PDB file of C-alpha atoms in Angstrom:
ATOM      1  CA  UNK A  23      34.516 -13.016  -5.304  1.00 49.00           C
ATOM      2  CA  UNK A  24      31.600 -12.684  -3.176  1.00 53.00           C
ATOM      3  CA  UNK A  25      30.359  -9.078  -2.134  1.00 57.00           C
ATOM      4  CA  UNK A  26      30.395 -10.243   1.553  1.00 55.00           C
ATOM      5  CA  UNK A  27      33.875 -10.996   1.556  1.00 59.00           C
ATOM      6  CA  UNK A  28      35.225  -8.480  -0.350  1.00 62.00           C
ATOM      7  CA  UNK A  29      33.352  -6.419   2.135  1.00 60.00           C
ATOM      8  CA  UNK A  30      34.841  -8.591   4.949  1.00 64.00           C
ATOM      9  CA  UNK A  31      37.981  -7.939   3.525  1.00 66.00           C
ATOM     10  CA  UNK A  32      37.795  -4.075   3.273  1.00 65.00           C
ATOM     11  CA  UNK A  33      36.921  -3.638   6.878  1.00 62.00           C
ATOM     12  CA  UNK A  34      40.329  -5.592   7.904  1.00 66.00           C
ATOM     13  CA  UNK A  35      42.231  -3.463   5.922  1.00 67.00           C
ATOM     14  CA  UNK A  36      43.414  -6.185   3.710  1.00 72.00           C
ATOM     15  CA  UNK A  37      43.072  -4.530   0.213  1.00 77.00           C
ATOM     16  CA  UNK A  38      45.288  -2.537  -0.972  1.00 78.00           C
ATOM     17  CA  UNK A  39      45.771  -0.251  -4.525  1.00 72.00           C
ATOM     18  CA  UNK A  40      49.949  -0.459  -6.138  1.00 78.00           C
ATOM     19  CA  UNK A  41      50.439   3.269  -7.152  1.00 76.00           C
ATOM     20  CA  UNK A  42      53.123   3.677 -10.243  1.00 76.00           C
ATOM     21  CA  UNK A  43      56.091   4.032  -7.361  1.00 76.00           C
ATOM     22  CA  UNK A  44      55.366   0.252  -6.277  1.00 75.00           C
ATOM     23  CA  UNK A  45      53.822   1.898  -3.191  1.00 78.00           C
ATOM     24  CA  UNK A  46      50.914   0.402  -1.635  1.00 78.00           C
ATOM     25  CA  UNK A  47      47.750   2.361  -0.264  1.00 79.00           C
ATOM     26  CA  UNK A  48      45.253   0.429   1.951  1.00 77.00           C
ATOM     27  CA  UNK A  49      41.640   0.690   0.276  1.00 75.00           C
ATOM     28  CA  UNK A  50      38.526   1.448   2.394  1.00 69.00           C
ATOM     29  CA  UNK A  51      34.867   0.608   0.999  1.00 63.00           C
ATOM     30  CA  UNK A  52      34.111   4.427   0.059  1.00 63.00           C
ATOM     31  CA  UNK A  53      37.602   4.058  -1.899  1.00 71.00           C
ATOM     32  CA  UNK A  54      36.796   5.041  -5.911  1.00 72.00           C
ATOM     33  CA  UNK A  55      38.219   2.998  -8.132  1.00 73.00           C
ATOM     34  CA  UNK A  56      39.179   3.188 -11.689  1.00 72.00           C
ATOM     35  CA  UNK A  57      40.277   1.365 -14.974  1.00 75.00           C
ATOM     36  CA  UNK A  58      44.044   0.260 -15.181  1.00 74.00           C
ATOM     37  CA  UNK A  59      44.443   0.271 -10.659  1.00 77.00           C
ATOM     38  CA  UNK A  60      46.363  -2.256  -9.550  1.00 78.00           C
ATOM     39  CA  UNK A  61      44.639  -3.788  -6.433  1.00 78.00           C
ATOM     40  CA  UNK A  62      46.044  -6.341  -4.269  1.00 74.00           C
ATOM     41  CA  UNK A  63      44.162  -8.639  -2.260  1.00 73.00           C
ATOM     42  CA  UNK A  64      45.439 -11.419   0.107  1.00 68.00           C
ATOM     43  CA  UNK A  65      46.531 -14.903  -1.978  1.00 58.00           C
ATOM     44  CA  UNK A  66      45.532 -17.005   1.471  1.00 56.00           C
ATOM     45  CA  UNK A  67      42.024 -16.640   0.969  1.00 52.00           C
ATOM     46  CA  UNK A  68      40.162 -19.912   0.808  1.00 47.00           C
ATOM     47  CA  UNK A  69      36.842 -19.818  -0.753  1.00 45.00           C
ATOM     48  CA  UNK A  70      33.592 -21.818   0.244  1.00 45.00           C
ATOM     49  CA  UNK A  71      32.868 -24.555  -2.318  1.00 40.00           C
ATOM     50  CA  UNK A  72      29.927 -23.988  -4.182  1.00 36.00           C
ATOM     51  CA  UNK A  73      27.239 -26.076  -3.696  1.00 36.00           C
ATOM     52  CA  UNK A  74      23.183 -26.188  -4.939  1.00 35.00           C
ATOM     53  CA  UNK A  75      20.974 -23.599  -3.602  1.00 32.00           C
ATOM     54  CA  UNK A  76      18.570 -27.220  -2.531  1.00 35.00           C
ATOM     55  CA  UNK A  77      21.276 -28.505   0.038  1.00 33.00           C
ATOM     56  CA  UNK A  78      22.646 -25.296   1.802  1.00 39.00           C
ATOM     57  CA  UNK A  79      22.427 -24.603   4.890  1.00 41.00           C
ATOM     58  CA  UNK A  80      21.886 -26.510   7.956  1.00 41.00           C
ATOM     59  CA  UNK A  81      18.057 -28.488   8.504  1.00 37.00           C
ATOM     60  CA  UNK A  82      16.526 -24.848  10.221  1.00 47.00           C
ATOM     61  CA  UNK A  83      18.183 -22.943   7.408  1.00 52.00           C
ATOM     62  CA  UNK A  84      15.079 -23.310   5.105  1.00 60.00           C
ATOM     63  CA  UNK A  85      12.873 -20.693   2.896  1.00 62.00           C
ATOM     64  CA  UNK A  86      10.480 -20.708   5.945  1.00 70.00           C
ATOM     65  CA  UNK A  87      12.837 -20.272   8.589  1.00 67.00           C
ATOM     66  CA  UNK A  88      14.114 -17.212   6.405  1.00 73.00           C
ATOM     67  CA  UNK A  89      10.910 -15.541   6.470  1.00 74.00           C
ATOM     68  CA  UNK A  90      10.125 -16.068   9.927  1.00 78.00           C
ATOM     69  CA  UNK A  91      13.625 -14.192  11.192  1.00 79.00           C
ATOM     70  CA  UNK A  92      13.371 -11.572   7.764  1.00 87.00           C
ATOM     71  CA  UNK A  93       9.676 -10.504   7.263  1.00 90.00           C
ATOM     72  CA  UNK A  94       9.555  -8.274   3.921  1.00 91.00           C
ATOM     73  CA  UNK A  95       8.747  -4.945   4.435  1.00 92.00           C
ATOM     74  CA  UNK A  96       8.905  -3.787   1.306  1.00 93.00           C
ATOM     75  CA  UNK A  97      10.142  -5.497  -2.262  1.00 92.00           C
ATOM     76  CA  UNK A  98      10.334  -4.691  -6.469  1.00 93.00           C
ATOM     77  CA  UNK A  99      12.664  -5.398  -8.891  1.00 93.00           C
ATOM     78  CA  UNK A 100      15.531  -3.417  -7.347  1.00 94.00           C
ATOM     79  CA  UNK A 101      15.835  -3.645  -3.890  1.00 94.00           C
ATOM     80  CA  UNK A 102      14.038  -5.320  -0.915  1.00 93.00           C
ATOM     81  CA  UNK A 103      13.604  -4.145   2.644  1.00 94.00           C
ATOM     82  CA  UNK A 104      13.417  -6.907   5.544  1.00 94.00           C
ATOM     83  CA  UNK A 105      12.694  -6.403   9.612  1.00 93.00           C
ATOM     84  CA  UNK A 106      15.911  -7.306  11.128  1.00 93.00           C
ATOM     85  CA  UNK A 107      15.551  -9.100  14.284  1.00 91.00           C
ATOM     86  CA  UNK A 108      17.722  -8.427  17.368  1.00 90.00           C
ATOM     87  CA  UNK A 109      21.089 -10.756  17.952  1.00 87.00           C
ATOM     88  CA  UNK A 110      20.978 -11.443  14.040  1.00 88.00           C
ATOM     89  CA  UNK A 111      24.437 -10.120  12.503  1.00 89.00           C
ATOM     90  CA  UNK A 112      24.163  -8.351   9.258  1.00 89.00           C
ATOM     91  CA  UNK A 113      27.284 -10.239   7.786  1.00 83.00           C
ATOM     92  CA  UNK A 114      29.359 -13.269   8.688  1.00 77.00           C
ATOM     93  CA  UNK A 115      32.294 -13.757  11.390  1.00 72.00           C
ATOM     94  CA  UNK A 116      33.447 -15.777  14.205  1.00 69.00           C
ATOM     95  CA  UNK A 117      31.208 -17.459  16.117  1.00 73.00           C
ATOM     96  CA  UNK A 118      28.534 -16.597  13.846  1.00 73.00           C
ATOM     97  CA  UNK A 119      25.927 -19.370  12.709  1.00 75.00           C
ATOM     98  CA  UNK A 120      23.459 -17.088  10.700  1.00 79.00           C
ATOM     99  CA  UNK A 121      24.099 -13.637   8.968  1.00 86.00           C
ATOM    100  CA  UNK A 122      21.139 -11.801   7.276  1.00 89.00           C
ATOM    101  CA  UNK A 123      23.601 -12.536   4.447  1.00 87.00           C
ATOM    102  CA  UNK A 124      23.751 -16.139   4.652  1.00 84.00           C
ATOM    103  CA  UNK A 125      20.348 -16.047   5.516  1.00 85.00           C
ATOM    104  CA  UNK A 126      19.025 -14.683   2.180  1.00 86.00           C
ATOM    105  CA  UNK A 127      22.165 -15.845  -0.450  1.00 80.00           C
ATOM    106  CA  UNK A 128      22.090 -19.804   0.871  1.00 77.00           C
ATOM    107  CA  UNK A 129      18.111 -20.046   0.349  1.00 68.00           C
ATOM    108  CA  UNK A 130      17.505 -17.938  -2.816  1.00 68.00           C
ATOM    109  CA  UNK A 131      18.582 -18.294  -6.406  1.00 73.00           C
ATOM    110  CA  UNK A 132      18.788 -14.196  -6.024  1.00 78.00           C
ATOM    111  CA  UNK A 133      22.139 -12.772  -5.355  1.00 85.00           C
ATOM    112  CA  UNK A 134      21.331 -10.025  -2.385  1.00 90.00           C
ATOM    113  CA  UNK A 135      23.600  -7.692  -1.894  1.00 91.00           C
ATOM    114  CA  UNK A 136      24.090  -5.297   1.800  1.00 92.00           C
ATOM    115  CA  UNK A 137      24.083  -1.967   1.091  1.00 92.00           C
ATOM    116  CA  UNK A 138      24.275  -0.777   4.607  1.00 92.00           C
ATOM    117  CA  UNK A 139      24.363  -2.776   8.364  1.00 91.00           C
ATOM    118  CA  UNK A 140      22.678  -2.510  11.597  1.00 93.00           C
ATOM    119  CA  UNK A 141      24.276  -3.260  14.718  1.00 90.00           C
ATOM    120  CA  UNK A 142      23.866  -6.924  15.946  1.00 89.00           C
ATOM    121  CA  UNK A 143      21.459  -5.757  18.554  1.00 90.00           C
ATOM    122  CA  UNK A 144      19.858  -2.984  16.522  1.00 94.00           C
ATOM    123  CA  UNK A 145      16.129  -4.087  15.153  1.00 95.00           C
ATOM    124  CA  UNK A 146      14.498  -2.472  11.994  1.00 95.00           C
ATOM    125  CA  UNK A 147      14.696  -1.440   8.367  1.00 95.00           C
ATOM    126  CA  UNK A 148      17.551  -3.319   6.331  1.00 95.00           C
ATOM    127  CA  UNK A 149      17.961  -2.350   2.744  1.00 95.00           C
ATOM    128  CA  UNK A 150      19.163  -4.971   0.389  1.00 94.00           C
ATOM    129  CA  UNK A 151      19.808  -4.681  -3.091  1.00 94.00           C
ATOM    130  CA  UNK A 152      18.909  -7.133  -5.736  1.00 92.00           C
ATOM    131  CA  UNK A 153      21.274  -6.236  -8.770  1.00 92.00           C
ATOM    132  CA  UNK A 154      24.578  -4.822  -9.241  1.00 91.00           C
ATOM    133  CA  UNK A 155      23.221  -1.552 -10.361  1.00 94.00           C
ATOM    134  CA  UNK A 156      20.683  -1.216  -7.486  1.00 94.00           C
ATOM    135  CA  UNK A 157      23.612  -1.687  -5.237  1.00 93.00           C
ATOM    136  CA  UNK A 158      26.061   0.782  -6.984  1.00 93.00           C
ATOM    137  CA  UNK A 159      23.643   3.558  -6.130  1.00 94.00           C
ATOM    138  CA  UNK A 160      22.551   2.595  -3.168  1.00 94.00           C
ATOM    139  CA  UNK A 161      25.831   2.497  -1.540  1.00 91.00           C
ATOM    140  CA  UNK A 162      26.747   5.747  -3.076  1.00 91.00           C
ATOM    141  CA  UNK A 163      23.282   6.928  -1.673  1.00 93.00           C
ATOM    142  CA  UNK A 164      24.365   5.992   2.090  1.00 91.00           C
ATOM    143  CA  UNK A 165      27.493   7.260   1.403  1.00 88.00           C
ATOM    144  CA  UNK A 166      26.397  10.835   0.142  1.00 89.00           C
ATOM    145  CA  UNK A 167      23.550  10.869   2.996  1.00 88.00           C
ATOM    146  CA  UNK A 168      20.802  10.899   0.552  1.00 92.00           C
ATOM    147  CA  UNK A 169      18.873   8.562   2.238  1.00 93.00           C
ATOM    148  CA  UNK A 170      17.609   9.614   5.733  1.00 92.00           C
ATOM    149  CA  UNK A 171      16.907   7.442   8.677  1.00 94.00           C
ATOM    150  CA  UNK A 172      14.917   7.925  11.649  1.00 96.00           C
ATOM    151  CA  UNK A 173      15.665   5.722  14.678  1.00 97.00           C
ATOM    152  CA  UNK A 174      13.369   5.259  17.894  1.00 97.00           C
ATOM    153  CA  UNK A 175      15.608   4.227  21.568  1.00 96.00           C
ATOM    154  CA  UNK A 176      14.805   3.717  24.667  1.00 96.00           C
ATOM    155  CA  UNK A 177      17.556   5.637  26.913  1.00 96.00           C
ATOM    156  CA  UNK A 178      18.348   5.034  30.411  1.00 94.00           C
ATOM    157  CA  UNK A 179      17.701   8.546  32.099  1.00 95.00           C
ATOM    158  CA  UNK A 180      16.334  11.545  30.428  1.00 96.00           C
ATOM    159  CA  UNK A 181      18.625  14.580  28.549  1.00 96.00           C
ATOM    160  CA  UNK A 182      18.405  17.590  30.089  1.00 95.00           C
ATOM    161  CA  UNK A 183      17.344  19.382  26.804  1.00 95.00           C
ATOM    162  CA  UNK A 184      13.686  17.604  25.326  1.00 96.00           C
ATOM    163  CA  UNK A 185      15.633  18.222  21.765  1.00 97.00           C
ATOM    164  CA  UNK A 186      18.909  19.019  20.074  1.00 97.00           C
ATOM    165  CA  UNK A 187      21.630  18.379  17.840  1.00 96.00           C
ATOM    166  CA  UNK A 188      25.132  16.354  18.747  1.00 94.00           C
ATOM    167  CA  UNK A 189      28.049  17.624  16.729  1.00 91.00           C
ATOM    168  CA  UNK A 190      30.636  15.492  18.951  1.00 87.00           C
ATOM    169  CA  UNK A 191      33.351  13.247  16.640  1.00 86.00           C
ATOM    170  CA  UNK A 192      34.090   9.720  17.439  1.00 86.00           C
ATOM    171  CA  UNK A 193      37.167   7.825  17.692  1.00 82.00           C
ATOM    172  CA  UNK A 194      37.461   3.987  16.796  1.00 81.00           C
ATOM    173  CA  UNK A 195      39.905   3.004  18.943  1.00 75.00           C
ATOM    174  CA  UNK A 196      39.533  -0.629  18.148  1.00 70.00           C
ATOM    175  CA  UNK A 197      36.978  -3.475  16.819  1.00 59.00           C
ATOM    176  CA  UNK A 198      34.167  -3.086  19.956  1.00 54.00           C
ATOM    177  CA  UNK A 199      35.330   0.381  21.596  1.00 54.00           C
ATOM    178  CA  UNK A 200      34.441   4.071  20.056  1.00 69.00           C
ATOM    179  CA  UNK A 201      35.488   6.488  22.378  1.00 65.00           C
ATOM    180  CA  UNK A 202      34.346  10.271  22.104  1.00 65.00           C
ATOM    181  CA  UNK A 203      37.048  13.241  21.421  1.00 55.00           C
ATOM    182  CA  UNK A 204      36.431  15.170  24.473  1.00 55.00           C
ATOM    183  CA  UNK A 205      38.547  17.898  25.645  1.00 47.00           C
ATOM    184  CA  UNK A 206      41.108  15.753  27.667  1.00 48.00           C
ATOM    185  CA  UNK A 207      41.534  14.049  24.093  1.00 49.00           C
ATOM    186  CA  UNK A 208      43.340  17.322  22.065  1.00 51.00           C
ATOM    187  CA  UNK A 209      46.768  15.450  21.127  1.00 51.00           C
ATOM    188  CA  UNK A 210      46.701  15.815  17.679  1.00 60.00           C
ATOM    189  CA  UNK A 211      47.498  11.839  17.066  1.00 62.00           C
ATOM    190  CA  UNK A 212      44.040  11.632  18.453  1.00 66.00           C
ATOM    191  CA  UNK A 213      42.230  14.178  16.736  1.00 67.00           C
ATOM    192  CA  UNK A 214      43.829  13.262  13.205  1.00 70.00           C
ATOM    193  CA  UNK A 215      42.103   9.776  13.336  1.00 77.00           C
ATOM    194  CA  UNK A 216      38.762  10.881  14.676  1.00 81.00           C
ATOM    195  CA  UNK A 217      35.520  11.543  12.317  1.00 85.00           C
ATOM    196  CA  UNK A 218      32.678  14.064  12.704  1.00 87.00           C
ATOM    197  CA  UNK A 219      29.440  12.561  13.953  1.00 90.00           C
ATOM    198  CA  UNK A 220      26.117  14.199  13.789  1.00 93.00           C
ATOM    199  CA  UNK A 221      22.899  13.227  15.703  1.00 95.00           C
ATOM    200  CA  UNK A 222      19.794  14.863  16.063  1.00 97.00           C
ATOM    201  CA  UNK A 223      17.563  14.168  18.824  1.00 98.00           C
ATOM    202  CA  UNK A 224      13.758  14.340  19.947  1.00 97.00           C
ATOM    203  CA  UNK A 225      12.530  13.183  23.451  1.00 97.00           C
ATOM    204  CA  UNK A 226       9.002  11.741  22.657  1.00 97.00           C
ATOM    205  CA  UNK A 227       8.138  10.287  26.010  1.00 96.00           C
ATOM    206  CA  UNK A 228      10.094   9.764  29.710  1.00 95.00           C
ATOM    207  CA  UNK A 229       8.642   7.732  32.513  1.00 94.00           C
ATOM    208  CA  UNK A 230      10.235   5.394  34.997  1.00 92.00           C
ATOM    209  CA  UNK A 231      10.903   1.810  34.733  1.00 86.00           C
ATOM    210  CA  UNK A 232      11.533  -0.530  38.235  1.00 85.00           C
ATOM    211  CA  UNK A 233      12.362   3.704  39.831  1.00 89.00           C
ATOM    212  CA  UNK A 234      14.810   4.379  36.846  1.00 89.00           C
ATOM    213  CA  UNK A 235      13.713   7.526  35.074  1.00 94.00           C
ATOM    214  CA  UNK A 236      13.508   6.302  31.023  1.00 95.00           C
ATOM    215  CA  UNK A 237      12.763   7.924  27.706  1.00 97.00           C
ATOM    216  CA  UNK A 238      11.793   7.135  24.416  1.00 97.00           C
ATOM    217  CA  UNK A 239      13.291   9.288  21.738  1.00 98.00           C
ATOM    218  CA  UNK A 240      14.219   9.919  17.783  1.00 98.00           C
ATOM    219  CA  UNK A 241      17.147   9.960  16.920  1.00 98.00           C
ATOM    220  CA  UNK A 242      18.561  11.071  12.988  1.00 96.00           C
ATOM    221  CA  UNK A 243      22.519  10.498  11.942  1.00 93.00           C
ATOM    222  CA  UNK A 244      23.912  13.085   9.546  1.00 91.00           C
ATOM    223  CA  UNK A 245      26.748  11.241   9.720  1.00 89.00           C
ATOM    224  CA  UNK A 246      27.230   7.035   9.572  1.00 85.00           C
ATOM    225  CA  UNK A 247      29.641   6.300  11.981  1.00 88.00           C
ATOM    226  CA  UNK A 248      30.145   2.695  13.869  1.00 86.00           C
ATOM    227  CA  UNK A 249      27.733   2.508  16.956  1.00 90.00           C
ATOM    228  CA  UNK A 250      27.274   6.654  16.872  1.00 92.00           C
ATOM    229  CA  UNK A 251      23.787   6.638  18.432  1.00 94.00           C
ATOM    230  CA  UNK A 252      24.787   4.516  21.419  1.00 93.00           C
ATOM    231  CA  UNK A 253      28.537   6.474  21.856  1.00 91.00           C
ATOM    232  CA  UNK A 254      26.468   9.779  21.432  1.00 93.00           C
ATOM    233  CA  UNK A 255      23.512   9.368  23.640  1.00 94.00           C
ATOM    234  CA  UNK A 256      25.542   7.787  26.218  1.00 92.00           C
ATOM    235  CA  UNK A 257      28.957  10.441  26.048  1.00 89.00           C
ATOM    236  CA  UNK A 258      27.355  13.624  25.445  1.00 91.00           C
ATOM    237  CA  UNK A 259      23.604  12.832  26.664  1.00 94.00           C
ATOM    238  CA  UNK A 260      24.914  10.815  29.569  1.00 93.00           C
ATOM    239  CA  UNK A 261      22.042   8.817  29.025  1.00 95.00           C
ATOM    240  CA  UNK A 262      22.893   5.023  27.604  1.00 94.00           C
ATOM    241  CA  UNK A 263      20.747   3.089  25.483  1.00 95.00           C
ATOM    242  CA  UNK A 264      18.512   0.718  27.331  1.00 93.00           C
ATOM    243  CA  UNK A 265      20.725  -2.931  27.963  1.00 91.00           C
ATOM    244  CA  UNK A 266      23.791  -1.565  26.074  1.00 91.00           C
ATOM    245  CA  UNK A 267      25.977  -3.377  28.081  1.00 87.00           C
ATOM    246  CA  UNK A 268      28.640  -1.828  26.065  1.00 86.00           C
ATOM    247  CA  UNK A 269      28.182   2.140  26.239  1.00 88.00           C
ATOM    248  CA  UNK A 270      25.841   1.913  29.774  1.00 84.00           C
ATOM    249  CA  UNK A 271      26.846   0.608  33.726  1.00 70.00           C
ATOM    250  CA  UNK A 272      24.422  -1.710  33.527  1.00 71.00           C
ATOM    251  CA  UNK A 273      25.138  -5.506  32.974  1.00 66.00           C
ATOM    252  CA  UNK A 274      22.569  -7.805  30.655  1.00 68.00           C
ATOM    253  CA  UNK A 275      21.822 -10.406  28.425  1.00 66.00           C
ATOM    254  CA  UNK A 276      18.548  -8.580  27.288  1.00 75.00           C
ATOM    255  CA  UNK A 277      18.259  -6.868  24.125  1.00 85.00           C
ATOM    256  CA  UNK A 278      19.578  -3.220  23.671  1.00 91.00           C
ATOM    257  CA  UNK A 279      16.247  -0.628  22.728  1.00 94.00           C
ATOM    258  CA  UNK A 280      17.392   0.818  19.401  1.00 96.00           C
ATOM    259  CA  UNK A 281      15.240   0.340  16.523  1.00 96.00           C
ATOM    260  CA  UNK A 282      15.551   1.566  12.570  1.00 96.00           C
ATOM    261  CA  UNK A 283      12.055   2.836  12.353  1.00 95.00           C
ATOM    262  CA  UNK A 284      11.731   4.549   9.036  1.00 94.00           C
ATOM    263  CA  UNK A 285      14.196   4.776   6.072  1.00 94.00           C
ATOM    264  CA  UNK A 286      13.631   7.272   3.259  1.00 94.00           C
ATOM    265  CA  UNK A 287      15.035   6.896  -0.219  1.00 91.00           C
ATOM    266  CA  UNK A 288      14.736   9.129  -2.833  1.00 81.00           C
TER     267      UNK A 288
END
């Protein structure tokens, strides 16, 4: 089975581990697992047929095109790094014509393998690993929070502190909504299925943009949770990331600001 399903597969919840009572326990992708589990996986699944590496693809779905939409950043025998653009989705889905995924498994004989994702919208640093190995410790590296990351945004409005920390957990409440726990929010049903989130924060610059006070700042998660930057600086800071149509008031088609600037591993 192909990492990017098994990954697509995880996410929905769709894998599950047998215990010795017959009892099944829904697996997540930071789930351990061991020699002699029974895991059970959906029997509808239809696989893609395989076809040669030559005739993948559609006609723009070439080596070049690849390059042009993932410039390498950095590359060896392990891992490679690649500037994700804006709109490009790290994996596959409805609706979706290229992944970074696709991208890189339909036009290589290399098998790449995600280690870690970037919003749709989010720019920057994407690590992919090149063997099983590499990916085995990198994912346990983004899991552990080994590897730091430094982010640069663009918020609409400035904080009223130039730096700080955000210890505020988040709440998935559904595929495209994280809400914050916030004080109205203390029913324990709530704060059972909420997850600490930790951002740390550094106003670099603040101007004004068409008489909208802006800022550009760095931003570091302690923590990995889904879209915490943009629920954080737009919950807590009250300031939105620039054309996040999702988290701010404002209404666009343009790009949201939020860039992976530097990624350190050890």
């Amino acid at each position: 089975m192909a990492p990017s399903l098994l990954f697509k597969l995880l996410r929905k919840r769709s894998v599950a581990h047998i215990d010795a009572d017959g009892k099944r326990h829904r697996l997540h992708g930071s789930t351990r697992v061991h020699t002699g589990m029974e895991i059970q996986i959906p029997t509808n699944i239809v696989l893609p047929q395989s076809t040669p590496i030559s005739t993948r693809g559609s006609v723009t779905s070439t080596p070049q095109f690849v390059q042009r939409q993932l410039p390498v950043l950095f590359d060896n025998q392990a891992l490679s790094v690649f500037q994700k653009p804006s709109g490009l989705p790290c994996q596959g889905g409805s609706k979706v014509t290229y992944s970074v995924d696709s991208l890189l498994n339909n036009n290589s004989t290399e098998q790449f393998r995600l280690v870690h994702r970037l919003d749709r919208g989010t720019t920057g640093a994407l690590v992919v690993a090149k063997t099983r190995l590499a990916a085995a410790r990198l994912a346990a590296a983004f899991r552990d929070h080994e590897i730091s990351k430094t982010y640069i945004a663009v918020l609409r409005g400035v904080p009223d502190m130039p730096h700080g920390t955000i210890n505020c957990p988040l709440l998935n409440t559904g595929p495209t909504v994280i809400s914050l726990i916030n004080n109205n929010l203390h029913e324990e049903k709530y704060a059972a299925k909420a997850k600490s989130a930790i951002t740390k924060y550094r106003v670099l610059k603040s101007g004004s943009l068409d008489n909208t006070r802006i800022c550009v700042v760095a931003l570091n998660i302690l923590t990995g949770r889904k879209h915490q930057i943009r629920a954080h600086c737009a919950h807590v800071l009250k300031c939105p990331v620039l054309n996040d149509s999702k988290y701010g008031s404002e209404s666009t088609t343009g790009s949201i600001h939020l860039h992976l600037s530097e990624i350190t591993i050890p």
